[in-house]
Short mmCIF file of the C-alpha atoms (twelve columns), coordinates in Angstrom:
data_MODEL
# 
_entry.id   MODEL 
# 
loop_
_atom_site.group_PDB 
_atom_site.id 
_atom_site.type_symbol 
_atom_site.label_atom_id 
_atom_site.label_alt_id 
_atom_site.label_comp_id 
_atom_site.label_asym_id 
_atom_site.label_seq_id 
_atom_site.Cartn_x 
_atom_site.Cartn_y 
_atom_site.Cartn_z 
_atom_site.pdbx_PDB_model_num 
ATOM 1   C CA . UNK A 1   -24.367 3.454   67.662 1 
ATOM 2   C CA . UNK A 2   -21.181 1.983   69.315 1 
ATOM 3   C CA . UNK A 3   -21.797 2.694   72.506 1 
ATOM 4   C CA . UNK A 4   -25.145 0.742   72.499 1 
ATOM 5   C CA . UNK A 5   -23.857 -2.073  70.283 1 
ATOM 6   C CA . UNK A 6   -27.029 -1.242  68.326 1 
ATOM 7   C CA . UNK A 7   -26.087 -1.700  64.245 1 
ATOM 8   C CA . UNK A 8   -28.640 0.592   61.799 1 
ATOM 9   C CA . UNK A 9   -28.963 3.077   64.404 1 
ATOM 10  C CA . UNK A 10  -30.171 6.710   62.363 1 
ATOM 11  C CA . UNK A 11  -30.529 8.754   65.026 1 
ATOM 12  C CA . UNK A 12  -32.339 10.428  67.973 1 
ATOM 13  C CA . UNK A 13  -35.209 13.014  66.737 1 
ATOM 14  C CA . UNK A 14  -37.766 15.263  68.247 1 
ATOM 15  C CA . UNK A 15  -41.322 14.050  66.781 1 
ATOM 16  C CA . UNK A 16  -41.021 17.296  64.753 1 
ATOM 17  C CA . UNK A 17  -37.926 16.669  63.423 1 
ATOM 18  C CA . UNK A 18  -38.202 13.227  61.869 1 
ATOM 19  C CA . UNK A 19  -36.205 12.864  58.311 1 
ATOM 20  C CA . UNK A 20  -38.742 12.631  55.617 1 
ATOM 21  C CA . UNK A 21  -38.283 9.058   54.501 1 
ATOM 22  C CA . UNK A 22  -37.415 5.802   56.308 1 
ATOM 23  C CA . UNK A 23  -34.041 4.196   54.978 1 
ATOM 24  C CA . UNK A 24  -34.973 0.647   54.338 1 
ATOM 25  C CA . UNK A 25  -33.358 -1.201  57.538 1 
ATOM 26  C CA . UNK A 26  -32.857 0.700   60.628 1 
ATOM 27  C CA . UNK A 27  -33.835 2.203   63.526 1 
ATOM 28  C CA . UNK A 28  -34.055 5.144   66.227 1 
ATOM 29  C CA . UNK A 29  -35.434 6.948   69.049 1 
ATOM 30  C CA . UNK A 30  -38.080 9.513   68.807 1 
ATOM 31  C CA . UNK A 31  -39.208 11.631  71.850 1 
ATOM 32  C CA . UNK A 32  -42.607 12.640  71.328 1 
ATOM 33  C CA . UNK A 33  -42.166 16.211  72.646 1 
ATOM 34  C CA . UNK A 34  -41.191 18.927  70.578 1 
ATOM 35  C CA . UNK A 35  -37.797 19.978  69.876 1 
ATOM 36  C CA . UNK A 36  -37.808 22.807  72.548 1 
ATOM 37  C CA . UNK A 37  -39.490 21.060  75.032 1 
ATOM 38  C CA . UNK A 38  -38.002 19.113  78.328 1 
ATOM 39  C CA . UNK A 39  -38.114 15.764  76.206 1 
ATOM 40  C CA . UNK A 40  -40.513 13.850  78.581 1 
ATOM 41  C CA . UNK A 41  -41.992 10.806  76.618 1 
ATOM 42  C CA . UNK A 42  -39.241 8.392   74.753 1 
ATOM 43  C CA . UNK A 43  -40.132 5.918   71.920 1 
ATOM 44  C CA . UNK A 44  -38.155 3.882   69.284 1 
ATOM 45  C CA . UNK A 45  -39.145 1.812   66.016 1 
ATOM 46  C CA . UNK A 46  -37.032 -0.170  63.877 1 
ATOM 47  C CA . UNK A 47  -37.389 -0.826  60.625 1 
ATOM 48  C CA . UNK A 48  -36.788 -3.981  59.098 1 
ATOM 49  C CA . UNK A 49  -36.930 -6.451  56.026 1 
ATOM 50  C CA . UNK A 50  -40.396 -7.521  56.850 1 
ATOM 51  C CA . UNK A 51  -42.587 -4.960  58.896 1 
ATOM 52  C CA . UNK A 52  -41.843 -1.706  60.733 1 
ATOM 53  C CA . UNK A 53  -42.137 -1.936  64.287 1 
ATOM 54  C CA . UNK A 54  -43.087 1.212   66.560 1 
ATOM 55  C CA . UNK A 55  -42.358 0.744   70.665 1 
ATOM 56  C CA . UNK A 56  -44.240 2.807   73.259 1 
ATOM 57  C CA . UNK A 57  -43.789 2.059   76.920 1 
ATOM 58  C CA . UNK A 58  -46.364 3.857   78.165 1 
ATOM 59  C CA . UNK A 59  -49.051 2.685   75.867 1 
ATOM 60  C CA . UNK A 60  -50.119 6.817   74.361 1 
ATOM 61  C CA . UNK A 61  -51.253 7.231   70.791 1 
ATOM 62  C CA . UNK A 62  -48.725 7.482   68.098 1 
ATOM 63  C CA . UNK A 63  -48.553 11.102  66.780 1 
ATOM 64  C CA . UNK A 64  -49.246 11.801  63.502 1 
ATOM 65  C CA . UNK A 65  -45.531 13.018  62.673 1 
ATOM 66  C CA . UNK A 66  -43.907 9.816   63.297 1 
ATOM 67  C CA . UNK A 67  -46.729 7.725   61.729 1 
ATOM 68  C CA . UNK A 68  -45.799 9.012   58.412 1 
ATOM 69  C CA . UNK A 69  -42.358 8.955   59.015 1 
ATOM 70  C CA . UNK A 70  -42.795 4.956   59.385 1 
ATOM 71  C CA . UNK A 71  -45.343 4.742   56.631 1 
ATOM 72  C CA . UNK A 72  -42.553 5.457   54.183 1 
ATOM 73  C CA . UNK A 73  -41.053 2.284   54.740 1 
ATOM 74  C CA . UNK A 74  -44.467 1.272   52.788 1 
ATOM 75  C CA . UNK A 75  -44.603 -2.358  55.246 1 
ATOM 76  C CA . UNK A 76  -47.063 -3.659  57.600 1 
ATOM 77  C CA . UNK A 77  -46.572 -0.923  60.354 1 
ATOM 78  C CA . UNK A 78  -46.581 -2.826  64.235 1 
ATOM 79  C CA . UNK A 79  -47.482 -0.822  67.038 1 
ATOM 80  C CA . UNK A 80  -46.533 -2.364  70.130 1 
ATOM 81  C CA . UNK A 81  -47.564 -0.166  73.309 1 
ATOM 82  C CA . UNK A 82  -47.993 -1.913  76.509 1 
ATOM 83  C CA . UNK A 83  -47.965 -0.090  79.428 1 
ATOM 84  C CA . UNK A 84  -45.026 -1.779  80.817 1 
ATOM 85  C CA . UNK A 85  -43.842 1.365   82.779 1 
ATOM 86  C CA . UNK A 86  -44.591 4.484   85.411 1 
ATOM 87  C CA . UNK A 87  -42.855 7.420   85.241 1 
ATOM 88  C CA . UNK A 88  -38.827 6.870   85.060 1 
ATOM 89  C CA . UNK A 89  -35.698 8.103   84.338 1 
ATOM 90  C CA . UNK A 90  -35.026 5.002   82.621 1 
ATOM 91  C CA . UNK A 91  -37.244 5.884   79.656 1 
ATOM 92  C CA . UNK A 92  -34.225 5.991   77.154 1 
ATOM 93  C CA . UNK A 93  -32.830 2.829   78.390 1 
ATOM 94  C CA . UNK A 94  -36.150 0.751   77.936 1 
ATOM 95  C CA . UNK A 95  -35.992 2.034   74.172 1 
ATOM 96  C CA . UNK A 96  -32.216 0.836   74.059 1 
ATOM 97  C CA . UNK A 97  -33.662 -2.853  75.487 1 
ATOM 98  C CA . UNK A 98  -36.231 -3.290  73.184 1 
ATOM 99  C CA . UNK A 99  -33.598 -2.076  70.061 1 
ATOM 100 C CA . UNK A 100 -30.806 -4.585  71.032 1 
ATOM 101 C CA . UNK A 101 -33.408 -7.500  71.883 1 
ATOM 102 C CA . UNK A 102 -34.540 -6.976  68.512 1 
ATOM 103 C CA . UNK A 103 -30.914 -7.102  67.012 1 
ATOM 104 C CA . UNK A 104 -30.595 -10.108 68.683 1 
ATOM 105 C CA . UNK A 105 -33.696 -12.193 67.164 1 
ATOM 106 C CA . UNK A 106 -35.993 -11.440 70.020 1 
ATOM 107 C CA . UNK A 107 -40.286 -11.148 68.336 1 
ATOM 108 C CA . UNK A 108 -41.394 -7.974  69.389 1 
ATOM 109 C CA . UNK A 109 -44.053 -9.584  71.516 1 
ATOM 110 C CA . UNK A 110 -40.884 -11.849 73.603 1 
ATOM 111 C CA . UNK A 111 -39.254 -8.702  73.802 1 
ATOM 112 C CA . UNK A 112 -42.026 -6.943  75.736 1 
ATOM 113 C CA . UNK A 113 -43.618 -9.282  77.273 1 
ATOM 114 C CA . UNK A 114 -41.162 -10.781 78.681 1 
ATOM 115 C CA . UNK A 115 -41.458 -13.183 81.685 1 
ATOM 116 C CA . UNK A 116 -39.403 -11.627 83.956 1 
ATOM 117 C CA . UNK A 117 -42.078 -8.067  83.164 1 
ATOM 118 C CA . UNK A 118 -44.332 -7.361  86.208 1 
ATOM 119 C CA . UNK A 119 -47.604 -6.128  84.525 1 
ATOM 120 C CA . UNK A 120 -49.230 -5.651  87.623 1 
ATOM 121 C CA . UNK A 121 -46.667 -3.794  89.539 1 
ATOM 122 C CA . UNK A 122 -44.427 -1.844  86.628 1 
ATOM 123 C CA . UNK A 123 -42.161 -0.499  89.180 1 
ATOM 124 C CA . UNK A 124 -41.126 -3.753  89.398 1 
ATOM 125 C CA . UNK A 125 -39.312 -3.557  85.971 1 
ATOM 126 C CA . UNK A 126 -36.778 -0.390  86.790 1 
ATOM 127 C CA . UNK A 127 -34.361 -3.639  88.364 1 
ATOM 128 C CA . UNK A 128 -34.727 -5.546  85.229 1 
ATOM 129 C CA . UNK A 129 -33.518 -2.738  82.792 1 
ATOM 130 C CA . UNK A 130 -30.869 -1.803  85.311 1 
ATOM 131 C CA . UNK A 131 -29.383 -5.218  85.625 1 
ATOM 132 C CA . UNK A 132 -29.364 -5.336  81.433 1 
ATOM 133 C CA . UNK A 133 -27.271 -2.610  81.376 1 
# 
């Protein structure tokens, strides 16, 4: 996506509306509602060389939909759902972070747990993603 500066980008998809295989590097948003819905919970994975890694801020299980989706890739699938967040319009934006740290070289782990993360107090984290951007 040129906008984002985010290279391998496939596409945004509702969790019903995943393609049917994985290419073998890239990456995307899914929102986890369905295609007619309001599009309330936002979540991203990238696939890469090594492993396929799956990003939920809010910590919810993965649905089944997108876990097959990601199985295609046939690697070592990472799920990586803290609950770094409350309820934001940012939602789309954390998904953007985590995709461009990982472009950059950033672990999964450094990406989300990042020092500058409040844990206790995730409202905390809405200046952090607005001062990325």
């Amino acid at each position: 996506n040129q906008k984002s500066g985010i290279k391998i980008f496939r596409g945004v998809y509702s969790r019903e509306n995943v393609p049917a295989k994985i290419a073998k590097k890239e990456c995307g948003s899914t929102n986890l509602d369905t295609q007619i819905g309001i599009c309330t919970h936002w979540v991203c994975y990238r696939n890469t060389e090594n492993i396929c890694e799956y990003f939920d801020l809010f910590g919810l299980t993965m649905p089944q939909e997108v876990r097959k989706y990601l199985n295609t890739a046939g690697k070592q699938l990472i799920c990586l759902s803290d609950k770094i967040l409350e309820e934001t319009v940012l939602r789309g934006y954390w998904c953007l972070y985590y995709l461009n740290e990982g472009q950059k070289g950033v672990s999964p782990l450094d990406t989300i747990h990042n020092v500058n993360f409040n844990l206790i107090d995730p409202k905390v984290n809405h200046r952090l993603i607005i001062n990325y951007f």
